[in-house]
PDB file of C-alpha atoms in Angstrom:
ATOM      1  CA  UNK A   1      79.131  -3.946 -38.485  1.00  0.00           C
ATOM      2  CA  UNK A   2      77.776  -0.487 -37.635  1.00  0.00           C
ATOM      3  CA  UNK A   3      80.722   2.045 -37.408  1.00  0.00           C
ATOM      4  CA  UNK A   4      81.085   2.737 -33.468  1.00  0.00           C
ATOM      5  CA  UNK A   5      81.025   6.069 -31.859  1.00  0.00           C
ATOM      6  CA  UNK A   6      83.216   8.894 -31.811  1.00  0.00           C
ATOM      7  CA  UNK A   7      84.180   8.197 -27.908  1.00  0.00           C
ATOM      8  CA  UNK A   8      84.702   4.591 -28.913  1.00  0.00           C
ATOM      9  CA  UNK A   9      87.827   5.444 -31.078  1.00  0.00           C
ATOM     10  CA  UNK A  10      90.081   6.160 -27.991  1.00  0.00           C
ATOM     11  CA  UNK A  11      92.439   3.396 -26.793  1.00  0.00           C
ATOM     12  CA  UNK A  12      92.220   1.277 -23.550  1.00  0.00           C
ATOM     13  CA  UNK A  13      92.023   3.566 -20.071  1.00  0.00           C
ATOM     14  CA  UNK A  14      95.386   3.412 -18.454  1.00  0.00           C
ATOM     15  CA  UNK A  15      94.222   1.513 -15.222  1.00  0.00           C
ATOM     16  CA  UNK A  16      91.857  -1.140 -15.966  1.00  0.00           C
ATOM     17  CA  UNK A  17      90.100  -3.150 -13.287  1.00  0.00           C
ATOM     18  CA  UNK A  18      91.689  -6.115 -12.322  1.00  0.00           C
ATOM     19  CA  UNK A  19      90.295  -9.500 -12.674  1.00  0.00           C
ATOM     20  CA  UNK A  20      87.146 -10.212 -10.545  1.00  0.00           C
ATOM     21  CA  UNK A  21      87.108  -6.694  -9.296  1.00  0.00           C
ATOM     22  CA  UNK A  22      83.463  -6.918  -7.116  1.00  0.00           C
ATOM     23  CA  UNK A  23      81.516  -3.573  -9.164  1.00  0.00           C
ATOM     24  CA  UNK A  24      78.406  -4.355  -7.767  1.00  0.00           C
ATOM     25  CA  UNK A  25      77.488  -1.024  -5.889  1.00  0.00           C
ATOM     26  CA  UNK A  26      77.764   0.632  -9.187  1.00  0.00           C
ATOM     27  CA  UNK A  27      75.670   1.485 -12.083  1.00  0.00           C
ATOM     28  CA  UNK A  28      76.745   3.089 -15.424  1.00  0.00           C
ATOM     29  CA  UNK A  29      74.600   4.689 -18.391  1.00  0.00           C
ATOM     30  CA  UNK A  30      75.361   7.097 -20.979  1.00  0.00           C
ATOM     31  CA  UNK A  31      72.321   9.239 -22.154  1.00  0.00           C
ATOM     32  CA  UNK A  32      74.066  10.958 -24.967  1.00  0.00           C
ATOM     33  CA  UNK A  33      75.312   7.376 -26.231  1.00  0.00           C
ATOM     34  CA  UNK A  34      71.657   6.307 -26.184  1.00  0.00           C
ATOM     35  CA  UNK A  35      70.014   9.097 -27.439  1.00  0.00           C
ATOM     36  CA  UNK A  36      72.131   8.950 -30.541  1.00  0.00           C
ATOM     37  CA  UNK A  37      72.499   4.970 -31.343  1.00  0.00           C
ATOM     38  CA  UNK A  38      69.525   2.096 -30.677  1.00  0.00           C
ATOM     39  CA  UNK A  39      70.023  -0.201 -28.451  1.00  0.00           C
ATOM     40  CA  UNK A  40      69.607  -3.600 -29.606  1.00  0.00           C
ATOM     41  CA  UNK A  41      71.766  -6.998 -30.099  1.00  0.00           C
ATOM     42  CA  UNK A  42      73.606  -5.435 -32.849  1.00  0.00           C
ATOM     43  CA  UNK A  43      75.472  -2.338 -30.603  1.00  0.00           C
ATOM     44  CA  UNK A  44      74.652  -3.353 -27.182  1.00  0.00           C
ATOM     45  CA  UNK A  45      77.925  -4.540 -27.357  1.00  0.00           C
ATOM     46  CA  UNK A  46      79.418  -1.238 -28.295  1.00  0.00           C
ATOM     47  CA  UNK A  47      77.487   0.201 -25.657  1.00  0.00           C
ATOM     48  CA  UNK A  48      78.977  -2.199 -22.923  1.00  0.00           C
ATOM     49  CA  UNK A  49      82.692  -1.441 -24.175  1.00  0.00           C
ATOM     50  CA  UNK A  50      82.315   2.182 -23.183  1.00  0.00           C
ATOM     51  CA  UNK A  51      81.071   1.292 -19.475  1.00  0.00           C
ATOM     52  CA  UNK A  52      84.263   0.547 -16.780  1.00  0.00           C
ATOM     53  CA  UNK A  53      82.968  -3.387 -16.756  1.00  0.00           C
ATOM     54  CA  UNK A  54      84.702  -3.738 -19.590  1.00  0.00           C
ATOM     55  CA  UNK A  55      87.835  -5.769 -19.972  1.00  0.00           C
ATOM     56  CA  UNK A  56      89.694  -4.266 -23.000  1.00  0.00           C
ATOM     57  CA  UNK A  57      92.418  -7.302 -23.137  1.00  0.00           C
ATOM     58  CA  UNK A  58      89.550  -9.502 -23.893  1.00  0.00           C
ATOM     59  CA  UNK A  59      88.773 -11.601 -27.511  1.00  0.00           C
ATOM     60  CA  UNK A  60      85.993  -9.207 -28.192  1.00  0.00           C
ATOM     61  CA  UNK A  61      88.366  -6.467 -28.639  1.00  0.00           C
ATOM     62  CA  UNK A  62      90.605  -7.985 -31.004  1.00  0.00           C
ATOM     63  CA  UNK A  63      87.419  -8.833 -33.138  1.00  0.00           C
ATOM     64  CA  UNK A  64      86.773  -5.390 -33.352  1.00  0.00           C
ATOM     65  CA  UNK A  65      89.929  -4.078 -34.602  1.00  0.00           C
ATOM     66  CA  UNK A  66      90.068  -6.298 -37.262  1.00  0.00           C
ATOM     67  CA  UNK A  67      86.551  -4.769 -37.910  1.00  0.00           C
ATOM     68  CA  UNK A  68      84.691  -8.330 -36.879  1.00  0.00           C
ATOM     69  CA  UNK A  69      81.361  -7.998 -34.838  1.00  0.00           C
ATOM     70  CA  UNK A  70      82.670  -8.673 -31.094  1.00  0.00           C
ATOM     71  CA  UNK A  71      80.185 -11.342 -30.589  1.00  0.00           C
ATOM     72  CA  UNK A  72      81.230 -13.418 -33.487  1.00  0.00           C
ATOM     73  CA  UNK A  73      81.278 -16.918 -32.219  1.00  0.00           C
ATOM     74  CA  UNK A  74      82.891 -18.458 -35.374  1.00  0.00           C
ATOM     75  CA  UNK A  75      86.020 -16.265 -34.650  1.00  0.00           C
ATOM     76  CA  UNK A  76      86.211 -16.574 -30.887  1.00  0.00           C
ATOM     77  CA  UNK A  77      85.393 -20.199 -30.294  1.00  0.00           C
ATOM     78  CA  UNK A  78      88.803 -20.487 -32.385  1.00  0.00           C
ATOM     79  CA  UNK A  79      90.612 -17.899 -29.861  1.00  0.00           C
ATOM     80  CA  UNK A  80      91.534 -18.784 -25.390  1.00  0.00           C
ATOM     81  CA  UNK A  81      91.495 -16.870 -23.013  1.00  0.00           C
ATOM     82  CA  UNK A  82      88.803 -13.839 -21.882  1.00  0.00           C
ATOM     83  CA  UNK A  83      85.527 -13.131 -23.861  1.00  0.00           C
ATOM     84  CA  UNK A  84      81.758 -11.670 -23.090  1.00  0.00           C
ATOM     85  CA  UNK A  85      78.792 -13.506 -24.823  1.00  0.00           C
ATOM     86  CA  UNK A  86      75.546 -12.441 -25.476  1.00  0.00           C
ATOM     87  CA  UNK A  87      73.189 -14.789 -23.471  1.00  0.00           C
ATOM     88  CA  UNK A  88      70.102 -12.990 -23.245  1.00  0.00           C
ATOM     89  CA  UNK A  89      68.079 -10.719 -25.455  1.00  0.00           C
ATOM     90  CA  UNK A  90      64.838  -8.697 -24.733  1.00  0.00           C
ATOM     91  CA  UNK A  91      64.698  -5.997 -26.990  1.00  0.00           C
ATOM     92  CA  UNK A  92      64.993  -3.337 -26.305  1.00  0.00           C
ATOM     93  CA  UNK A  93      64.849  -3.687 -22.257  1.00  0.00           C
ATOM     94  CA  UNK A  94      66.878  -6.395 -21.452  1.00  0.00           C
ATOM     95  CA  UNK A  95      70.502  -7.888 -22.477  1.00  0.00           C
ATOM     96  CA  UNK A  96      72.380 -10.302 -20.586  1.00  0.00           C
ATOM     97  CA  UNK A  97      76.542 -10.832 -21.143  1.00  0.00           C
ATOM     98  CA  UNK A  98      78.334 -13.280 -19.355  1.00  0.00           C
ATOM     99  CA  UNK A  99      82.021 -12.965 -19.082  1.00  0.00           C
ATOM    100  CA  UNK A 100      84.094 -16.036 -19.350  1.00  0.00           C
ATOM    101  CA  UNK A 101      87.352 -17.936 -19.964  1.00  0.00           C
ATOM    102  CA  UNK A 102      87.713 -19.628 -23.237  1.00  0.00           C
ATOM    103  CA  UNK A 103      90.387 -22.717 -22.545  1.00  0.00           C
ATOM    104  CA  UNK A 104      89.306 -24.780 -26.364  1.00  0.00           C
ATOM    105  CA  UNK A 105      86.457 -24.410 -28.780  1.00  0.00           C
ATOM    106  CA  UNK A 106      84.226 -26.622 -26.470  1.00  0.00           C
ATOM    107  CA  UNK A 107      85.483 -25.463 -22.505  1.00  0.00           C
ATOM    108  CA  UNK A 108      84.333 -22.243 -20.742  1.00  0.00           C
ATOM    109  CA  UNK A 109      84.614 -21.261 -17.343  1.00  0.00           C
ATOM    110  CA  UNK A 110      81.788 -18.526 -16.559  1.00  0.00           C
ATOM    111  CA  UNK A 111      83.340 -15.510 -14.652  1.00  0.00           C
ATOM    112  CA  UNK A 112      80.897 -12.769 -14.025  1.00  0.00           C
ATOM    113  CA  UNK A 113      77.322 -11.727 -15.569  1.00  0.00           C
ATOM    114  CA  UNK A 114      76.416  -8.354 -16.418  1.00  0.00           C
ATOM    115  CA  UNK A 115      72.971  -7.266 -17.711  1.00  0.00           C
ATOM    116  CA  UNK A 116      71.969  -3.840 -19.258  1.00  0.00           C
ATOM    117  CA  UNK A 117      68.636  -2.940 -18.089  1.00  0.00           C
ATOM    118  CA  UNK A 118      66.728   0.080 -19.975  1.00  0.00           C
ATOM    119  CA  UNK A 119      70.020   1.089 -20.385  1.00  0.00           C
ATOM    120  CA  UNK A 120      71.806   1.073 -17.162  1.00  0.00           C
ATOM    121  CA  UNK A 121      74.632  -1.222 -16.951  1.00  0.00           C
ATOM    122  CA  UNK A 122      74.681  -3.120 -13.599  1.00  0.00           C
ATOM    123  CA  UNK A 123      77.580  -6.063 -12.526  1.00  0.00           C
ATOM    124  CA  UNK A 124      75.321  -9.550 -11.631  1.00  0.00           C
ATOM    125  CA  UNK A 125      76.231 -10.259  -7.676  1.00  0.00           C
ATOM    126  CA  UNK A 126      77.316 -13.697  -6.681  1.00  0.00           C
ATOM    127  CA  UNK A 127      75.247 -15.731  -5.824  1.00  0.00           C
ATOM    128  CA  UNK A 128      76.507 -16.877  -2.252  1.00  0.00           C
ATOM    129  CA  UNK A 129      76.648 -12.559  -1.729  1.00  0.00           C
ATOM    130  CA  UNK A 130      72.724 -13.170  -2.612  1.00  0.00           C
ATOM    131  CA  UNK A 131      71.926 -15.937  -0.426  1.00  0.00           C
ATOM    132  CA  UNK A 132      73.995 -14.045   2.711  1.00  0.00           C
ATOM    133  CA  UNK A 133      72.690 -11.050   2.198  1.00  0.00           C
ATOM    134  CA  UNK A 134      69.000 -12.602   2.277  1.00  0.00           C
ATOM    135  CA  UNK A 135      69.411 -14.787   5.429  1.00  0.00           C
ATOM    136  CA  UNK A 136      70.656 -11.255   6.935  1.00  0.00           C
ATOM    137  CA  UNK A 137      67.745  -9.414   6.273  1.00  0.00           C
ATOM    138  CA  UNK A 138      65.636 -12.562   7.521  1.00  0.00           C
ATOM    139  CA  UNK A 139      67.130 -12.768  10.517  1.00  0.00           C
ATOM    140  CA  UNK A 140      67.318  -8.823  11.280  1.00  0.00           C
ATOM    141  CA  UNK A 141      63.191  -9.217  10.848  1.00  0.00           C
ATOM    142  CA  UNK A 142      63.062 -12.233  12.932  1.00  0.00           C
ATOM    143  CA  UNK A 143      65.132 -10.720  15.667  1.00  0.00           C
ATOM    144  CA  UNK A 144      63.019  -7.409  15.612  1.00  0.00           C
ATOM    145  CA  UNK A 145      59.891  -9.342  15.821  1.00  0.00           C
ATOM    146  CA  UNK A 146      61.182 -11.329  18.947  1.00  0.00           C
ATOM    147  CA  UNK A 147      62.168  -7.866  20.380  1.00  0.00           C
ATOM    148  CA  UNK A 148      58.507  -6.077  19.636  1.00  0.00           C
ATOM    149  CA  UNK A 149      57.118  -9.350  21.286  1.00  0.00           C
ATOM    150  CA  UNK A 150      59.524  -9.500  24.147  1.00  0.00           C
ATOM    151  CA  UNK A 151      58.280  -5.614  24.913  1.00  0.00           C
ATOM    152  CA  UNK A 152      54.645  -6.447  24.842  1.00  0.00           C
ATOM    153  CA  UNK A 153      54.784  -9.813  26.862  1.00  0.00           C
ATOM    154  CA  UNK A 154      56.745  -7.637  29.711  1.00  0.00           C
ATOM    155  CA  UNK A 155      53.468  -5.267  29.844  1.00  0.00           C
ATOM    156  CA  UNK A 156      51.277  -8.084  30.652  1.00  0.00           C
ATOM    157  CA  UNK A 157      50.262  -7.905  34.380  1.00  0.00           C
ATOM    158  CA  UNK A 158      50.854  -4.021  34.620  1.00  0.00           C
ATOM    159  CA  UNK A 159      48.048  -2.186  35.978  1.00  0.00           C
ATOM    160  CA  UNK A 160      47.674   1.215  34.623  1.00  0.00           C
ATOM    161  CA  UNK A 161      46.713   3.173  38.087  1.00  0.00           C
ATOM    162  CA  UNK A 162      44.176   5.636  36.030  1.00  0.00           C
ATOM    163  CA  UNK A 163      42.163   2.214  34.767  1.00  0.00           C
ATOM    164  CA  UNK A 164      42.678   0.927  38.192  1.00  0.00           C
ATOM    165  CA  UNK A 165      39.187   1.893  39.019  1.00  0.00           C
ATOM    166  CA  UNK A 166      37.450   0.825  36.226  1.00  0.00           C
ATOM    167  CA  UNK A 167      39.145  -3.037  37.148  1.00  0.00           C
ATOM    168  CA  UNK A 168      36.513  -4.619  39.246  1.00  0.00           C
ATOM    169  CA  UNK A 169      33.669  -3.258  37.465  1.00  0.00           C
ATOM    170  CA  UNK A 170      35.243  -4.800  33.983  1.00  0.00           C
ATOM    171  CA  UNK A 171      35.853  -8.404  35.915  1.00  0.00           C
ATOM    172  CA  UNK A 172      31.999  -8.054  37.529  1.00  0.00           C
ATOM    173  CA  UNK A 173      30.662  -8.030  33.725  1.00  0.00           C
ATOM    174  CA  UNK A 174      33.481 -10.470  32.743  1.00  0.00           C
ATOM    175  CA  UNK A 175      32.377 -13.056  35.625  1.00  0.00           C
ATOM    176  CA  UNK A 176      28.141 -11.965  34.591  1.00  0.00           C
ATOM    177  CA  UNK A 177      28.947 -13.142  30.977  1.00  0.00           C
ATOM    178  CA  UNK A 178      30.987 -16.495  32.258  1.00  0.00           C
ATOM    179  CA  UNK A 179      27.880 -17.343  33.848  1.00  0.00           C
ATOM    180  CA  UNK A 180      25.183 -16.649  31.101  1.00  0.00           C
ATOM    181  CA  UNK A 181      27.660 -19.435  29.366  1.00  0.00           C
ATOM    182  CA  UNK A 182      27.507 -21.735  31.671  1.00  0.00           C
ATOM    183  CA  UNK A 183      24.092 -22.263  32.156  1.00  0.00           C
ATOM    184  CA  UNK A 184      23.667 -22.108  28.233  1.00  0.00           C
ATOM    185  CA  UNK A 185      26.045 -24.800  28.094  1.00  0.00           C
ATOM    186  CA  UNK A 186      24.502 -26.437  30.821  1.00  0.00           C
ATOM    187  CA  UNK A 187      21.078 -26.493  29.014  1.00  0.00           C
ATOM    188  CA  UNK A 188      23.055 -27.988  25.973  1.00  0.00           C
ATOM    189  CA  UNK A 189      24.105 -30.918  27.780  1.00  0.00           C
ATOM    190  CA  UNK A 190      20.820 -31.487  29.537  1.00  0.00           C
ATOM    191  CA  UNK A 191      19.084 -31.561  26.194  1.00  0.00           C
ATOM    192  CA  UNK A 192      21.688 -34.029  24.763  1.00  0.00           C
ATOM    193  CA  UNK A 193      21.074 -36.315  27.796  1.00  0.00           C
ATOM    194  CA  UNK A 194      17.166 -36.294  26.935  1.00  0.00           C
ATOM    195  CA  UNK A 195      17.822 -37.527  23.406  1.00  0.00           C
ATOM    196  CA  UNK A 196      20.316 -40.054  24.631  1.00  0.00           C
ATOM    197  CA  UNK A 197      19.034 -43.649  24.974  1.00  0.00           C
ATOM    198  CA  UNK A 198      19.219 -45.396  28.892  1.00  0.00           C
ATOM    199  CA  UNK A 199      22.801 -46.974  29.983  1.00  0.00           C
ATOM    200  CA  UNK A 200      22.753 -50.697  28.654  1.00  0.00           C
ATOM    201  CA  UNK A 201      22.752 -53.347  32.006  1.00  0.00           C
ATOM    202  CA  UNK A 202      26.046 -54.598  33.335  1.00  0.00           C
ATOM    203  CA  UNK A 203      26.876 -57.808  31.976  1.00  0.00           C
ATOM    204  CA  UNK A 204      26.499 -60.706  33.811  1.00  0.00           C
ATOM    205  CA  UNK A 205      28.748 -62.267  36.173  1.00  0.00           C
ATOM    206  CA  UNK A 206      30.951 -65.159  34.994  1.00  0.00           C
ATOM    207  CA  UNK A 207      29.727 -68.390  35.986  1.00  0.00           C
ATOM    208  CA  UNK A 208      30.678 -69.896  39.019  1.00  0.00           C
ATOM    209  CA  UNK A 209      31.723 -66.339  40.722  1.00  0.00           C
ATOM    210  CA  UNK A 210      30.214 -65.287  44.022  1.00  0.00           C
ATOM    211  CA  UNK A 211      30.011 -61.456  44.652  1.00  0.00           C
ATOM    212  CA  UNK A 212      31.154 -60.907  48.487  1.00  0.00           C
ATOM    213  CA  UNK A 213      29.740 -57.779  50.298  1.00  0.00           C
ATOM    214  CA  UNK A 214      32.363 -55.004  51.463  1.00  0.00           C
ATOM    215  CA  UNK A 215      30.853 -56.223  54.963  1.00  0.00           C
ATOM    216  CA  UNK A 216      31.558 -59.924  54.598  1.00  0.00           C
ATOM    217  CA  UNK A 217      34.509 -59.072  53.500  1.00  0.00           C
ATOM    218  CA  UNK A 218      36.102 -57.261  55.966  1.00  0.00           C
ATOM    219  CA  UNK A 219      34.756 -59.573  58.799  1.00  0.00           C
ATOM    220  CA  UNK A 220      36.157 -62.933  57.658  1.00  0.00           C
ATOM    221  CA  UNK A 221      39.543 -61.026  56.486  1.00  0.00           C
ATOM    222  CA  UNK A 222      40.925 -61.555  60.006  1.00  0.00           C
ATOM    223  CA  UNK A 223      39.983 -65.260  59.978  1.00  0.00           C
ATOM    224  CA  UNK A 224      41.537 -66.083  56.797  1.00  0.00           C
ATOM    225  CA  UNK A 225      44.375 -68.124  56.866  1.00  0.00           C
ATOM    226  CA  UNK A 226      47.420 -67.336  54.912  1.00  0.00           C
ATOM    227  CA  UNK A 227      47.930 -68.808  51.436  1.00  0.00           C
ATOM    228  CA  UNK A 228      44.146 -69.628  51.423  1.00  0.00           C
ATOM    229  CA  UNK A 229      42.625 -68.758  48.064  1.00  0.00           C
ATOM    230  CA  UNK A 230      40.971 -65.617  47.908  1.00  0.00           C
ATOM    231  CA  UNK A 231      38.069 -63.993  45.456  1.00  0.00           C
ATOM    232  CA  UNK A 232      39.136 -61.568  43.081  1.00  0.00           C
ATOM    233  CA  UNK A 233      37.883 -57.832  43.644  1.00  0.00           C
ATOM    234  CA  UNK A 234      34.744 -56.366  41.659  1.00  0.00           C
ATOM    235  CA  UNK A 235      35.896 -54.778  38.506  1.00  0.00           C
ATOM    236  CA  UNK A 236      35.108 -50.692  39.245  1.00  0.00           C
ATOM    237  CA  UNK A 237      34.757 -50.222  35.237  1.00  0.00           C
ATOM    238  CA  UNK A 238      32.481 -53.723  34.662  1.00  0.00           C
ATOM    239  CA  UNK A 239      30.317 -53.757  37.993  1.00  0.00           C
ATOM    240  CA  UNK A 240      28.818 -50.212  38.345  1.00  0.00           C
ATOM    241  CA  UNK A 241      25.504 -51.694  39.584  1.00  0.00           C
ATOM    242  CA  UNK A 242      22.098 -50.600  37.633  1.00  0.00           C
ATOM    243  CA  UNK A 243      22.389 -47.280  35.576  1.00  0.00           C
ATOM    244  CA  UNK A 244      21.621 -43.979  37.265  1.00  0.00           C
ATOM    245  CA  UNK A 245      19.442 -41.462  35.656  1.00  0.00           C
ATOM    246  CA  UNK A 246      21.029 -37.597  36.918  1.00  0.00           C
ATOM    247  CA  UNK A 247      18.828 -35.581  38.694  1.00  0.00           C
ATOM    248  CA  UNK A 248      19.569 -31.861  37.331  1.00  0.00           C
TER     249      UNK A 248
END
């Protein structure tokens, strides 16, 4: 094990942070420590001990004053209670330690994750804290946007009294240019009609019916008896008479 630092060799601070102590808002990093040690899987550890996440009543720290590396895991899968672990390595940017409670050689309860970062030490937030603090920003951009929205649909139907002139000689063009399209359309449909083949005939009548005239009809409806029998009505979709060609 590499021998650790001169300001490693104090003891524990006097007030230590007490269990699950949120340290999110802060960052630590010590540019003398780096510029005089690498940082890699080897003393990362060494580097973490100096920072205030560090919990000096952990396993870790027994390892190292009986001169073991901290991260031994032959030696502290055999101890309970708090540890860190190494979980993630990308030299020499990246390091991940997760701080946990060892209750036997095969049960851990994950506590907290901390990750040193080009060598700034920074406490892992939870990840409900992550989740709420998302849907808050979400919703503070989804209630501006209704707000900027709100504010422009309240300026529709204002008339600005300086382009107050200018109004009727905008809605003249707009109504000239409404009617250059309708004609083009109309020309559209005309041509579309041309290419169109003629209406089929109206099928026949079904055999054995007798078309009555609207005349007829109303003339013999005062003489009809109750409960006699009557015809049944023309069908307005079936019986349109012969196809009409339109006159344009």
């Amino acid at each position: 094990m590499a021998t650790p630092p001169p300001n490693m060799e104090g003891g524990p601070p006097q007030v230590a942070q007490p269990p699950g102590t949120d340290m999110t808002g802060i960052c630590f990093k010590d540019q003398l420590w780096l510029s005089s040690y690498p940082l890699d899987r080897n003393l990362v550890f060494d580097y973490f001990a100096i920072s205030p996440f560090y919990d000096w009543t952990c396993n870790n720290e027994q390892l190292r004053q009986r001169a073991i590396h901290p991260l031994d895991t032959s030696h502290l899968s055999k101890m309970t209670g708090l540890e860190y672990m190494l979980v993630e390595v990308n030299e020499p940017h990246l390091f991940v330690i997760r701080k946990q409670k060892r209750d036997n050689p095969e049960k851990v309860t994950p506590m907290m994750t901390y990750y040193v970062l080009d060598g700034s030490i920074y406490q892992a937030p939870h990840l409900c804290n992550v989740f709420s603090a998302r849907v808050g920003r979400a919703l503070y951009h989804i209630n501006k946007a209704f707000t900027t929205a709100s504010s422009n649909l309240e300026k529709i139907g204002y008339v600005d009294p300086e382009n107050e002139a200018a109004a009727p000689e905008s809605k003249a063009s707009k109504e000239t240019i409404d009617l250059r399209e309708f004609n083009r359309v109309n020309q559209i449909l005309q041509s579309l009609l041309r290419k169109l083949p003629p209406a089929p005939p109206p099928p026949p009548f079904p055999e054995g019916y007798v078309p009555v005239s609207t005349g007829e009809t109303e003339n013999g409806s005062d003489t009809q008896q109750a409960g006699e029998p009557q015809q049944p009505p023309l069908d307005p979709i079936i019986d349109q008479g012969p196809a009409k060609k339109m006159k344009f």
